[in-house]
PDB file of C-alpha atoms and ligand atoms in Angstrom:
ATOM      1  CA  UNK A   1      14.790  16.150 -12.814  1.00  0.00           C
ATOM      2  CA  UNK A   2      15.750  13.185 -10.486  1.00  0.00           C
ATOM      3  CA  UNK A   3      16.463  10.243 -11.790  1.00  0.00           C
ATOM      4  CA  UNK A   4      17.201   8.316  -8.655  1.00  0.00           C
ATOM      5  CA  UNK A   5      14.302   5.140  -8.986  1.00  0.00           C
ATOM      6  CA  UNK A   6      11.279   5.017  -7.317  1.00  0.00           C
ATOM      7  CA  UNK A   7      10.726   2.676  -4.147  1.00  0.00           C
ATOM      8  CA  UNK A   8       7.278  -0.029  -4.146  1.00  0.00           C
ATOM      9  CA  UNK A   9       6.909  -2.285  -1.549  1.00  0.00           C
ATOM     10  CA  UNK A  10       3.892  -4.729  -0.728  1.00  0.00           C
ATOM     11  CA  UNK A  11       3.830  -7.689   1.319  1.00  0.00           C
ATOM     12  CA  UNK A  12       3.860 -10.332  -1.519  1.00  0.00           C
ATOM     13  CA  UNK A  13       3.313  -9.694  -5.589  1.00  0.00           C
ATOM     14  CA  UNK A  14       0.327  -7.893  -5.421  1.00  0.00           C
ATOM     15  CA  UNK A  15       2.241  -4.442  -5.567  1.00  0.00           C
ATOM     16  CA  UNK A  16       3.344  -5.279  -8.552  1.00  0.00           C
ATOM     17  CA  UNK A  17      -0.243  -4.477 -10.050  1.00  0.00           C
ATOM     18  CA  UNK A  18       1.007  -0.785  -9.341  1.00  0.00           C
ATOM     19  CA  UNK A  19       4.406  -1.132 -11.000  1.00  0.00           C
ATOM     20  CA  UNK A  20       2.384  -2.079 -13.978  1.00  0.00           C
ATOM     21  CA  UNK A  21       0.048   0.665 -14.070  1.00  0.00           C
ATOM     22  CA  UNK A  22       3.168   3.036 -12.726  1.00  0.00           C
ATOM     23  CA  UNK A  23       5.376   1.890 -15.723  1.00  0.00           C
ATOM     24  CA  UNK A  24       2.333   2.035 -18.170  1.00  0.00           C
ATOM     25  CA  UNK A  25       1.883   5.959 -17.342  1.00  0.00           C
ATOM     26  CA  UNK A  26       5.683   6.396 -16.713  1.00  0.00           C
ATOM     27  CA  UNK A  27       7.697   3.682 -18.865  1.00  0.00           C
ATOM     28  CA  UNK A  28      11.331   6.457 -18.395  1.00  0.00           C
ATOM     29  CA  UNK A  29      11.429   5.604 -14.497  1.00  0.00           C
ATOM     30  CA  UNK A  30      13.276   2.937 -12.754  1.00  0.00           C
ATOM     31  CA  UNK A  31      12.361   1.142  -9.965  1.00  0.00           C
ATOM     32  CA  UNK A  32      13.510  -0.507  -6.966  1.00  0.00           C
ATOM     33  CA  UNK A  33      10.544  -3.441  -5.793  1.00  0.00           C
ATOM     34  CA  UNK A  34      10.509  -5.124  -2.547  1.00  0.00           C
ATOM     35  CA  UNK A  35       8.078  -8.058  -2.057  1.00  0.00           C
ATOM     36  CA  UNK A  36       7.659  -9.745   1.791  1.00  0.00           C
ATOM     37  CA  UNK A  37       7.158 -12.957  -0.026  1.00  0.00           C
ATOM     38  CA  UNK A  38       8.849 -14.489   3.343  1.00  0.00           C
ATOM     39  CA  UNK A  39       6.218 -12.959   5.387  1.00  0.00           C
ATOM     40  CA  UNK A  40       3.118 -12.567   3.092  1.00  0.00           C
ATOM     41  CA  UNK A  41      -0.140 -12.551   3.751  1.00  0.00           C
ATOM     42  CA  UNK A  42       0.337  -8.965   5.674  1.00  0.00           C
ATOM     43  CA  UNK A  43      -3.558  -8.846   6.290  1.00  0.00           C
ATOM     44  CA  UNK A  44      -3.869 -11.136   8.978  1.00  0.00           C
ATOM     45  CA  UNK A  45      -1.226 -10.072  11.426  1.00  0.00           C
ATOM     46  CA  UNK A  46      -1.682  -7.692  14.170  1.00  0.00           C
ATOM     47  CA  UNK A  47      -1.384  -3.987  13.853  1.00  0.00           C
ATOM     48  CA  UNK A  48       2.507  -4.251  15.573  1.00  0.00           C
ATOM     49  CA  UNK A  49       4.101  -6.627  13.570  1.00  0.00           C
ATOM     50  CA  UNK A  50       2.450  -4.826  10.162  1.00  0.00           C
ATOM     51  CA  UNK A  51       3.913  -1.755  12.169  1.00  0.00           C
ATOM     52  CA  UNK A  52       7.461  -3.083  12.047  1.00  0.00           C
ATOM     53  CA  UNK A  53       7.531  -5.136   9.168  1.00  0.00           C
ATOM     54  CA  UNK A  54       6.589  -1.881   7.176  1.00  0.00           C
ATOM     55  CA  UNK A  55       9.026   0.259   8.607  1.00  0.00           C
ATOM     56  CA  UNK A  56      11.786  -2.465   7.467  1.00  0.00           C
ATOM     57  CA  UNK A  57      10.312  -2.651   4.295  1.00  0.00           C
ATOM     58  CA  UNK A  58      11.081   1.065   3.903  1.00  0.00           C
ATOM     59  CA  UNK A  59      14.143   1.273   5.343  1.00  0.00           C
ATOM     60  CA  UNK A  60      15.557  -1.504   2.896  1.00  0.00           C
ATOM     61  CA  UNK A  61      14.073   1.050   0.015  1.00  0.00           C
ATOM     62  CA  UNK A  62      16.039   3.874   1.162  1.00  0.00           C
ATOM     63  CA  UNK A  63      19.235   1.976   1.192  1.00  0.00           C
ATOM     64  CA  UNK A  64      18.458   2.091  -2.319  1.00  0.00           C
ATOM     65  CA  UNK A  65      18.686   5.760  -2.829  1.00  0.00           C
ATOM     66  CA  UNK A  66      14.917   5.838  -4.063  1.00  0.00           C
ATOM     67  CA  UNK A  67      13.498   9.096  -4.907  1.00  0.00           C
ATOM     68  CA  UNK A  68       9.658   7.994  -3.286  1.00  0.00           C
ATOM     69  CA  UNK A  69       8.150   5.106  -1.684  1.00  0.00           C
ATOM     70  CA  UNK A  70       4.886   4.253  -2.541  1.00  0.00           C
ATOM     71  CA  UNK A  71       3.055   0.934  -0.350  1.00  0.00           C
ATOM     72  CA  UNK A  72       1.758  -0.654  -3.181  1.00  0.00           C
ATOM     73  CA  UNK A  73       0.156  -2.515  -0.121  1.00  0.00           C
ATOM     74  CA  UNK A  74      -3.729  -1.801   0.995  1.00  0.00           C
ATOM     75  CA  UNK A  75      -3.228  -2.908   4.590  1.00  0.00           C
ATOM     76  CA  UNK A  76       0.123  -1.082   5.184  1.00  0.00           C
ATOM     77  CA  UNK A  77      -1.593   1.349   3.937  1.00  0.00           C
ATOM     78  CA  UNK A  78      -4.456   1.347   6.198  1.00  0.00           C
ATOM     79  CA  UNK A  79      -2.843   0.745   9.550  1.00  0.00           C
ATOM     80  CA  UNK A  80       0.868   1.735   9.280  1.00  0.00           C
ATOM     81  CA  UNK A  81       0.411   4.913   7.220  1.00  0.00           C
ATOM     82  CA  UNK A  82       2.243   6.721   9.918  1.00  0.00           C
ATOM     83  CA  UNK A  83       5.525   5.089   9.438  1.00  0.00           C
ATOM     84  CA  UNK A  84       5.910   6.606   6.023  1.00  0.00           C
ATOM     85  CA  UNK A  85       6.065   9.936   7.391  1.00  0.00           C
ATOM     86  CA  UNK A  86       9.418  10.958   8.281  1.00  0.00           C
ATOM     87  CA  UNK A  87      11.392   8.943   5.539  1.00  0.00           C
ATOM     88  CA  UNK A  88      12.641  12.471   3.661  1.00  0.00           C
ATOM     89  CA  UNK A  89      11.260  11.407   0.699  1.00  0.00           C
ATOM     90  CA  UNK A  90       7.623  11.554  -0.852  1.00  0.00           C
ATOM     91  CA  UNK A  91       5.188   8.856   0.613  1.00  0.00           C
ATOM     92  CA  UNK A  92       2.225   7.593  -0.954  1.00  0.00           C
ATOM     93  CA  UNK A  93      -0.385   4.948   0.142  1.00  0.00           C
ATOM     94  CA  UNK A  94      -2.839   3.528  -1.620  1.00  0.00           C
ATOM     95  CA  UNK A  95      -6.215   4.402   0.607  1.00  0.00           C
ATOM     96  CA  UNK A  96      -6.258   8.141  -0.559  1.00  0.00           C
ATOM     97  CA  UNK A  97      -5.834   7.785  -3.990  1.00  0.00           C
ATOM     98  CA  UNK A  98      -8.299   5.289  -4.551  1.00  0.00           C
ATOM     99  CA  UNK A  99     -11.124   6.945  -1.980  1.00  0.00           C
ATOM    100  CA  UNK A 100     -10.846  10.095  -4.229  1.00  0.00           C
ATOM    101  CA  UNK A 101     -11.033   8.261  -7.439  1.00  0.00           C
ATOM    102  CA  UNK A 102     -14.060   6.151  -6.280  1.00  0.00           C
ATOM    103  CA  UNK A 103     -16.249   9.429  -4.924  1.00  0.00           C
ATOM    104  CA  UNK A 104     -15.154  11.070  -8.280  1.00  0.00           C
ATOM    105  CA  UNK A 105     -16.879   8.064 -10.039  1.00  0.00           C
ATOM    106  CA  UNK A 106     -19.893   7.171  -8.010  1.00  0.00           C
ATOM    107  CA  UNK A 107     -23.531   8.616  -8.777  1.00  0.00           C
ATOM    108  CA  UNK A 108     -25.417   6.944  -6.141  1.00  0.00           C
ATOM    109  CA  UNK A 109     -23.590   7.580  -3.132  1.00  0.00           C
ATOM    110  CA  UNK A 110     -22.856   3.929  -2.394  1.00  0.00           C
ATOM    111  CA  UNK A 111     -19.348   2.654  -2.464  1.00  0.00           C
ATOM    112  CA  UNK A 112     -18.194  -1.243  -1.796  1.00  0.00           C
ATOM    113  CA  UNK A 113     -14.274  -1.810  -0.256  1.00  0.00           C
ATOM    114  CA  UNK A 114     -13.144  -5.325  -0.639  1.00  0.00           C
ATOM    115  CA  UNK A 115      -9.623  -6.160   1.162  1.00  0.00           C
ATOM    116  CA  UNK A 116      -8.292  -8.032   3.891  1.00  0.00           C
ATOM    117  CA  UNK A 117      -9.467  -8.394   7.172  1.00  0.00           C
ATOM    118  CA  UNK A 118      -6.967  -5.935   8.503  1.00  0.00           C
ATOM    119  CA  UNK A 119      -7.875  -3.596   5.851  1.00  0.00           C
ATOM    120  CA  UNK A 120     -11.740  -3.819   6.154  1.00  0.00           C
ATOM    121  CA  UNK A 121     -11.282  -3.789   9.930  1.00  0.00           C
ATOM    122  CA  UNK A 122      -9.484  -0.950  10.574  1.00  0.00           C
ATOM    123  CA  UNK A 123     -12.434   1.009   8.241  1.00  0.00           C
ATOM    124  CA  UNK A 124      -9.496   3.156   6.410  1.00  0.00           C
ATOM    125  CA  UNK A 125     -11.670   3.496   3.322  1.00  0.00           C
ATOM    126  CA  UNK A 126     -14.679   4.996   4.917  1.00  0.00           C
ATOM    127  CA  UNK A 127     -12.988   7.159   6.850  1.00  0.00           C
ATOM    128  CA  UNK A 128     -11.498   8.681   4.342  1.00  0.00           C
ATOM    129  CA  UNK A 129     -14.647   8.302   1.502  1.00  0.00           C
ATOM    130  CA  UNK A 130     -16.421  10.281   4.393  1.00  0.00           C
ATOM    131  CA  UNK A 131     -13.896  12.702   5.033  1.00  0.00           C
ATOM    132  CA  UNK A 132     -14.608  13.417   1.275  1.00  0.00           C
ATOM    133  CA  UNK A 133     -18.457  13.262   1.581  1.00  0.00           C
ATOM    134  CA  UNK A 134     -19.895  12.170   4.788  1.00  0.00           C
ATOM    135  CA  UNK A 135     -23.494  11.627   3.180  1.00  0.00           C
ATOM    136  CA  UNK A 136     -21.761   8.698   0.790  1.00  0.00           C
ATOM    137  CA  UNK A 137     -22.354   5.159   2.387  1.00  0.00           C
ATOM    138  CA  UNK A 138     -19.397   2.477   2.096  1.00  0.00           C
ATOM    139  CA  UNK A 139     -19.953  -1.171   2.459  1.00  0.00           C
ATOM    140  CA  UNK A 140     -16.822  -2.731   2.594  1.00  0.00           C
ATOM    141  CA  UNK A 141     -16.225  -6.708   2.867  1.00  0.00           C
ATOM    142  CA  UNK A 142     -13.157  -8.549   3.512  1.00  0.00           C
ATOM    143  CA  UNK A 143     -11.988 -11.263   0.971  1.00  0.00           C
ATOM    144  CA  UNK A 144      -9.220 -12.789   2.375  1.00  0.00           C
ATOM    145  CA  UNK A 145      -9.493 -15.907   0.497  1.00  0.00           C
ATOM    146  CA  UNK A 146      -8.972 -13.742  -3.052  1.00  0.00           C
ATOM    147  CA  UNK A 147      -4.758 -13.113  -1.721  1.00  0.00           C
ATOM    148  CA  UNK A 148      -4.470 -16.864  -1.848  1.00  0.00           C
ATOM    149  CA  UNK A 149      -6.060 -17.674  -5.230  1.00  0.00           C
ATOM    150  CA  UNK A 150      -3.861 -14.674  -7.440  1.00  0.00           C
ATOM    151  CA  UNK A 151      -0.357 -15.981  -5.346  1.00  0.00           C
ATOM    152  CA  UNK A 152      -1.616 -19.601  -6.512  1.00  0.00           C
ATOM    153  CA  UNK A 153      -2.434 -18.390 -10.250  1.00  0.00           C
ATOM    154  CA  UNK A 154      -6.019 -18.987 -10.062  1.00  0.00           C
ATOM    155  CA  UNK A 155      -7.078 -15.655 -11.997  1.00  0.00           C
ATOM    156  CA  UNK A 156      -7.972 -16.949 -15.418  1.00  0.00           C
ATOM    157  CA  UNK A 157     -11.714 -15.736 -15.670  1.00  0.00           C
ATOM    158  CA  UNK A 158     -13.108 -18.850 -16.414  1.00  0.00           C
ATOM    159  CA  UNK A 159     -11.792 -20.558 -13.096  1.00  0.00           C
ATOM    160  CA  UNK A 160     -14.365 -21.920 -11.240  1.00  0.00           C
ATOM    161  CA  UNK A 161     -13.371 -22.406  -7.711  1.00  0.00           C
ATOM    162  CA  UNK A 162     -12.493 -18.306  -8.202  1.00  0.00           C
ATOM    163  CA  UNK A 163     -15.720 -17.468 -10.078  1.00  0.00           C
ATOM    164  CA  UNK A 164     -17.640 -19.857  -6.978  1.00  0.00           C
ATOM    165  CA  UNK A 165     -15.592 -17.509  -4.528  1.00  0.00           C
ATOM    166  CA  UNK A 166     -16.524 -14.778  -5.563  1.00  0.00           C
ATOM    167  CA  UNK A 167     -19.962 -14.711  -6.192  1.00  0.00           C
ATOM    168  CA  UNK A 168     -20.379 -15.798  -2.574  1.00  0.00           C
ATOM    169  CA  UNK A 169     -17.970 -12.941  -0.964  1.00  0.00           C
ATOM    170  CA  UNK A 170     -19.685  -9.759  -3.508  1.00  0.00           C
ATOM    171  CA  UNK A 171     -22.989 -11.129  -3.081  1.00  0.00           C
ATOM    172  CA  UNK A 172     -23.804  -8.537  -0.008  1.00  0.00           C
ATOM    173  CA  UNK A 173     -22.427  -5.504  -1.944  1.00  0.00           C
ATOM    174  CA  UNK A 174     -23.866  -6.326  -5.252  1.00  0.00           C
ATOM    175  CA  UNK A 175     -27.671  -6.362  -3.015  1.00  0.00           C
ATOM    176  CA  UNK A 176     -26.627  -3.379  -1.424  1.00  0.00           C
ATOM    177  CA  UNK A 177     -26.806  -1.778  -5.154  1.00  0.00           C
ATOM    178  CA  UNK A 178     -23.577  -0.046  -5.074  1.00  0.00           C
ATOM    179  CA  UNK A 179     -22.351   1.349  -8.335  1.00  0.00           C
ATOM    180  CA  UNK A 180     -18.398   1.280  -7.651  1.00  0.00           C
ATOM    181  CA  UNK A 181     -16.239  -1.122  -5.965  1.00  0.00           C
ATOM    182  CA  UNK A 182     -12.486  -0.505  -4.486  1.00  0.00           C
ATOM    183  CA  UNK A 183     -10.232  -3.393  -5.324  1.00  0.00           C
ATOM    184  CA  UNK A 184      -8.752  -2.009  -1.668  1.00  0.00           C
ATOM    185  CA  UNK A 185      -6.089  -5.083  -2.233  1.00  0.00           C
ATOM    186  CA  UNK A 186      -3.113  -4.731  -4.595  1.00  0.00           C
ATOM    187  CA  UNK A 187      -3.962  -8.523  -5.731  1.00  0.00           C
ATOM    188  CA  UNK A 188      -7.454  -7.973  -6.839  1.00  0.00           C
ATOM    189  CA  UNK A 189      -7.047  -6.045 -10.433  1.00  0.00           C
ATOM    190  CA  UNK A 190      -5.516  -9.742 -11.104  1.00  0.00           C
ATOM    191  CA  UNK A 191      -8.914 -10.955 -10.798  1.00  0.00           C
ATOM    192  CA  UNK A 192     -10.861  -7.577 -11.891  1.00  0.00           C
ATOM    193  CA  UNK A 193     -12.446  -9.550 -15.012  1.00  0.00           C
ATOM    194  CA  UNK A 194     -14.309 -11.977 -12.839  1.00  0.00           C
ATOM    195  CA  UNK A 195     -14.818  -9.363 -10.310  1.00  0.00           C
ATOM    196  CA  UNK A 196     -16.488  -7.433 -12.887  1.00  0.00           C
ATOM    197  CA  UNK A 197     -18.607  -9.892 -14.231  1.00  0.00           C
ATOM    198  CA  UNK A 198     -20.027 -10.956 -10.663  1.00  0.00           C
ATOM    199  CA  UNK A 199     -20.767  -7.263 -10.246  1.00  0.00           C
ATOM    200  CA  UNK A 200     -22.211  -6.582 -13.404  1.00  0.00           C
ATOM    201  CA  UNK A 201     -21.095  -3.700 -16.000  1.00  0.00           C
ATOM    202  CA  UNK A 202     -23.192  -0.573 -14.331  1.00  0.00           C
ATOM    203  CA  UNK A 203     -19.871  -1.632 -11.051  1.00  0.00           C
ATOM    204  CA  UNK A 204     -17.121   0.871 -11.834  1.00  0.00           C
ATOM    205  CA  UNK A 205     -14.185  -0.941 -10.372  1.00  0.00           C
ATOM    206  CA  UNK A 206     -11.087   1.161  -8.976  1.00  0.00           C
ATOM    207  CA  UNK A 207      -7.823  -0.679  -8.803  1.00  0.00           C
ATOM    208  CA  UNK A 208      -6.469   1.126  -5.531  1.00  0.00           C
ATOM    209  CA  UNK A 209      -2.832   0.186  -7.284  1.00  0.00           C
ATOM    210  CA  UNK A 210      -3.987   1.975  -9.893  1.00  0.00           C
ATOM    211  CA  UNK A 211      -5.279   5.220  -8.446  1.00  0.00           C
ATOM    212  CA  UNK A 212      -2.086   5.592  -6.529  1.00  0.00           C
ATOM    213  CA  UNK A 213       0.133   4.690  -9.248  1.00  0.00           C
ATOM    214  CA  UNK A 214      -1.605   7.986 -11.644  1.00  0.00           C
ATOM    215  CA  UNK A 215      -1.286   9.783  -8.313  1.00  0.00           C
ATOM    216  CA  UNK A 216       2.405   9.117  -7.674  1.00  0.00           C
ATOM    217  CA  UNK A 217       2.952   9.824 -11.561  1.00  0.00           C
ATOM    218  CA  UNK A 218       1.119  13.342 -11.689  1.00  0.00           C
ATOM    219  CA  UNK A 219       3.201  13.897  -7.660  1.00  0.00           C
ATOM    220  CA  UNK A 220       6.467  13.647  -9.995  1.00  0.00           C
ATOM    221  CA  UNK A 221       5.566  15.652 -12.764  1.00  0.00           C
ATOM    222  CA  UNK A 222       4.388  18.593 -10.677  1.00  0.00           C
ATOM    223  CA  UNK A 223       7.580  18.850  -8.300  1.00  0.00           C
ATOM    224  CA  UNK A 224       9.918  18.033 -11.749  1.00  0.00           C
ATOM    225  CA  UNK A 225      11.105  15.007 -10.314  1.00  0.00           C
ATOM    226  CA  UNK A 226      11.289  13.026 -13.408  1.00  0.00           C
ATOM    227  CA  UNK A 227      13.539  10.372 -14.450  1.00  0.00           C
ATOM    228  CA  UNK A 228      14.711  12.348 -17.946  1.00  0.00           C
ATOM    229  CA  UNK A 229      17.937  10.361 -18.193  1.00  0.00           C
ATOM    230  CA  UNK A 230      18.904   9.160 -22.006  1.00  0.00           C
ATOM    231  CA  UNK A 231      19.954   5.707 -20.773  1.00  0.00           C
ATOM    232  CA  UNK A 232      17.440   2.680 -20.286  1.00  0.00           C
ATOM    233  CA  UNK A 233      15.481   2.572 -17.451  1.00  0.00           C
ATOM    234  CA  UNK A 234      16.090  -0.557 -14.888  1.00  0.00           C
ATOM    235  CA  UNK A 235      13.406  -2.517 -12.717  1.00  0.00           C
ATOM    236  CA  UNK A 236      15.559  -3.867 -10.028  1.00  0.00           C
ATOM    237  CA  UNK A 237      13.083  -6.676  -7.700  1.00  0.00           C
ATOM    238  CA  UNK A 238      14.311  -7.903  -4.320  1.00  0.00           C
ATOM    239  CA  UNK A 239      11.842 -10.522  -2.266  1.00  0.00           C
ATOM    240  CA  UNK A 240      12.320 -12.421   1.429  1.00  0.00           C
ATOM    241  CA  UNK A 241      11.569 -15.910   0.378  1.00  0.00           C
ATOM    242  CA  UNK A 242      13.249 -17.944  -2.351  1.00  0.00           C
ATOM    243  CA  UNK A 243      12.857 -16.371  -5.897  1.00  0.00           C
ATOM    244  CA  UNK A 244      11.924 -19.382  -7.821  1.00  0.00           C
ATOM    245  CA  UNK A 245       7.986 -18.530  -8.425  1.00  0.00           C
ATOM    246  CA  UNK A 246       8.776 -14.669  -8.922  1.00  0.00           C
ATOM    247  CA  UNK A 247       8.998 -15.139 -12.722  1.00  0.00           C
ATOM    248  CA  UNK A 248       5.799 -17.027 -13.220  1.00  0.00           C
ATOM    249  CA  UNK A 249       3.662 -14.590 -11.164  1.00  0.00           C
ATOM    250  CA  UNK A 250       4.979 -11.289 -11.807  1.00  0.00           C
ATOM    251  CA  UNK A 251       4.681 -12.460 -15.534  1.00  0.00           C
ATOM    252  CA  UNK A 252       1.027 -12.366 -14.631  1.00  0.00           C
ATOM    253  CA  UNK A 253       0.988  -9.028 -13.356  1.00  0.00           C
ATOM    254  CA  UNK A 254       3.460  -7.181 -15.563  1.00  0.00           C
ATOM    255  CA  UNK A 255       2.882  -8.837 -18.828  1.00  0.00           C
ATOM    256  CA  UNK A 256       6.076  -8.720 -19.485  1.00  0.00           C
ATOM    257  CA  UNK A 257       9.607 -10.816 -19.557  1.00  0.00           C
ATOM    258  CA  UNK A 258      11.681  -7.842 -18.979  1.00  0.00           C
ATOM    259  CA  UNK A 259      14.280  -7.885 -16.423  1.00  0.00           C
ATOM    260  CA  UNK A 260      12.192 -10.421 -14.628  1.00  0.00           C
ATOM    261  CA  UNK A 261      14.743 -11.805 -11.882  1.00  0.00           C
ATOM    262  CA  UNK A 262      14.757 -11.504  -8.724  1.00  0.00           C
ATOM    263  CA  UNK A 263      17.332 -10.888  -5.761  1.00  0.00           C
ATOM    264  CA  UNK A 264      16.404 -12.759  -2.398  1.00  0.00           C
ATOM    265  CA  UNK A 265      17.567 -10.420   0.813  1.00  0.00           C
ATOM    266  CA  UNK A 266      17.106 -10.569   4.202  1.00  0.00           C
ATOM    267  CA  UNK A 267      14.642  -8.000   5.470  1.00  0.00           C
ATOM    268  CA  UNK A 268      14.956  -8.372   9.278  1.00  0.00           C
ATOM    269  CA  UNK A 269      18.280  -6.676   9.122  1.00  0.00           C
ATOM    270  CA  UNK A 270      16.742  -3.719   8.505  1.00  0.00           C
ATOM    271  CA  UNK A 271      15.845  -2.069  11.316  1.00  0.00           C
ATOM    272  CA  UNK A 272      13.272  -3.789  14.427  1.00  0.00           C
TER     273      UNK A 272
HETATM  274  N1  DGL B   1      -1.291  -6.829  -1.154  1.00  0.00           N
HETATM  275  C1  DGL B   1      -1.829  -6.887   0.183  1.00  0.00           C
HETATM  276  C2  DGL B   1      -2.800  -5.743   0.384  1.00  0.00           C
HETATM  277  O1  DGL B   1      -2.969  -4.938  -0.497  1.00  0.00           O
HETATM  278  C3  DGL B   1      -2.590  -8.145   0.431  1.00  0.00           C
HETATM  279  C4  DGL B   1      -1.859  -9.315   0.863  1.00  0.00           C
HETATM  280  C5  DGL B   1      -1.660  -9.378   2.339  1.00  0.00           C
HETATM  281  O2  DGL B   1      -2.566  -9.733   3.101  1.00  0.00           O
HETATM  282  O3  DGL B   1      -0.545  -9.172   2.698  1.00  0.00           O
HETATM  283  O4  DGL B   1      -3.412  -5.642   1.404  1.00  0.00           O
END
């Protein structure tokens, strides 16, 4: 057993879609949260700075004594993978996880990615959907646009400027007929209904937060590394900016009031 908490990190909120589904599979474990709400979006910056902001975002984790560290981020995870390789603790992404889930679930060989531009750039998905099966074909599309509208709260499925954007960024996937989409961005499952209903219901969607979170979960079990302490478990949050809109948008993604504060700190100390 270990019951040292586990380490997320994303570049804004979105992550916390994968402390949801995490805590939902897991509810015993406790967990240390970093947002880059100073520094978010993540997806637009060049490959260096993600570089370096991601290794300070896990080097602030590890000063809390976590256990793992999972980027609960799709474009740290696609082009600063690396960094999470010598931490001495168990590193997840979310790429992997969610390319194996989606060629589990697709029957026609045709697989849509939707992410940032960084994310959809650096092709991360297909490479590693092909490395899987090379004969399955992956259309992936950024969506930049969708990071804004879930920070801003637009994700009730009857908004219409969301619904609008949408149906004009999944139009080329849903003509190219695939039959399961990657939410390849930690803030898409905010949006998954009217994701879902652009698509249409034959779309399996995979929430890449999701796939890692069940990944991370099953990683623990296996190497007994569970949290099997009697006392309650805590959910500690720490962002970069101000933490006076934390409560109203991680509401959103955790559903929850629980220990819903958050500590500001200043990530540039840790490391270059
Ligand atoms: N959550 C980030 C991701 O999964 C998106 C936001 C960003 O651009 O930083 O890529």
């Amino acid at each position: 057993m270990n019951n040292r908490p586990i380490g997320i990190f994303d570049s804004g909120l979105g992550g916390l879609s994968a402390v949801k589904e995490l805590l939902d599979i897991l509810p015993n474990e406790n967990i240390v949260y970093f947002g880059d709400t100073g520094r978010v979006p993540y997806g637009t910056k060049s490959k260096s700075t993600i570089l370096k902001y991601a290794r300070q975002d896990e080097n602030f984790l590890l000063e809390n004594d976590v256990k793992m560290v999972i980027a609960a981020c799709g474009t740290v995870s696609s082009v600063a993978f690396d960094t999470g390789k010598d931490l001495g603790v168990p590193f997840l992404g979310v790429v992997e996880p969610a390319s194996r889930q989606a060629v589990s679930a697709t029957k026609n060989k045709k697989i849509g990615v939707i992410g940032t531009a960084t994310t959809v750039s650096s092709g991360s998905y297909k490479k590693a959907i092909q490395r899987i099966d090379k004969d399955i074909k992956v259309y992936a599309k950024a969506c930049s646009m969708f990071v804004s509208l879930v920070e801003e709260g637009w994700v009730d499925e009857n908004d219409e400027i969301t619904i609008k954007t949408a149906e004009r960024y999944l139009k080329p996937l849903k003509d190219e007929g695939v039959d399961v989409l990657i939410l390849g961005c930690t803030h898409f499952p905010l949006i998954s209904a009217i994701i879902g209903k652009v698509m249409g219901e034959n779309v399996t969607l995979i929430s890449s937060g999701g796939a890692c979170a069940k990944e991370a979960a099953a990683y623990l079990k296996d190497n007994n590394m569970l949290n099997q302490s009697e006392e309650e478990s805590t959910r500690k949050f720490f962002v970069s900016d101000t933490p006076d809109s934390f409560l109203k948008t991680a509401k959103l993604f955790l559903n929850t009031d629980k220990d819903l504060h958050a500590k500001q700190i200043r990530i540039e100390d840790y490391g270059k």
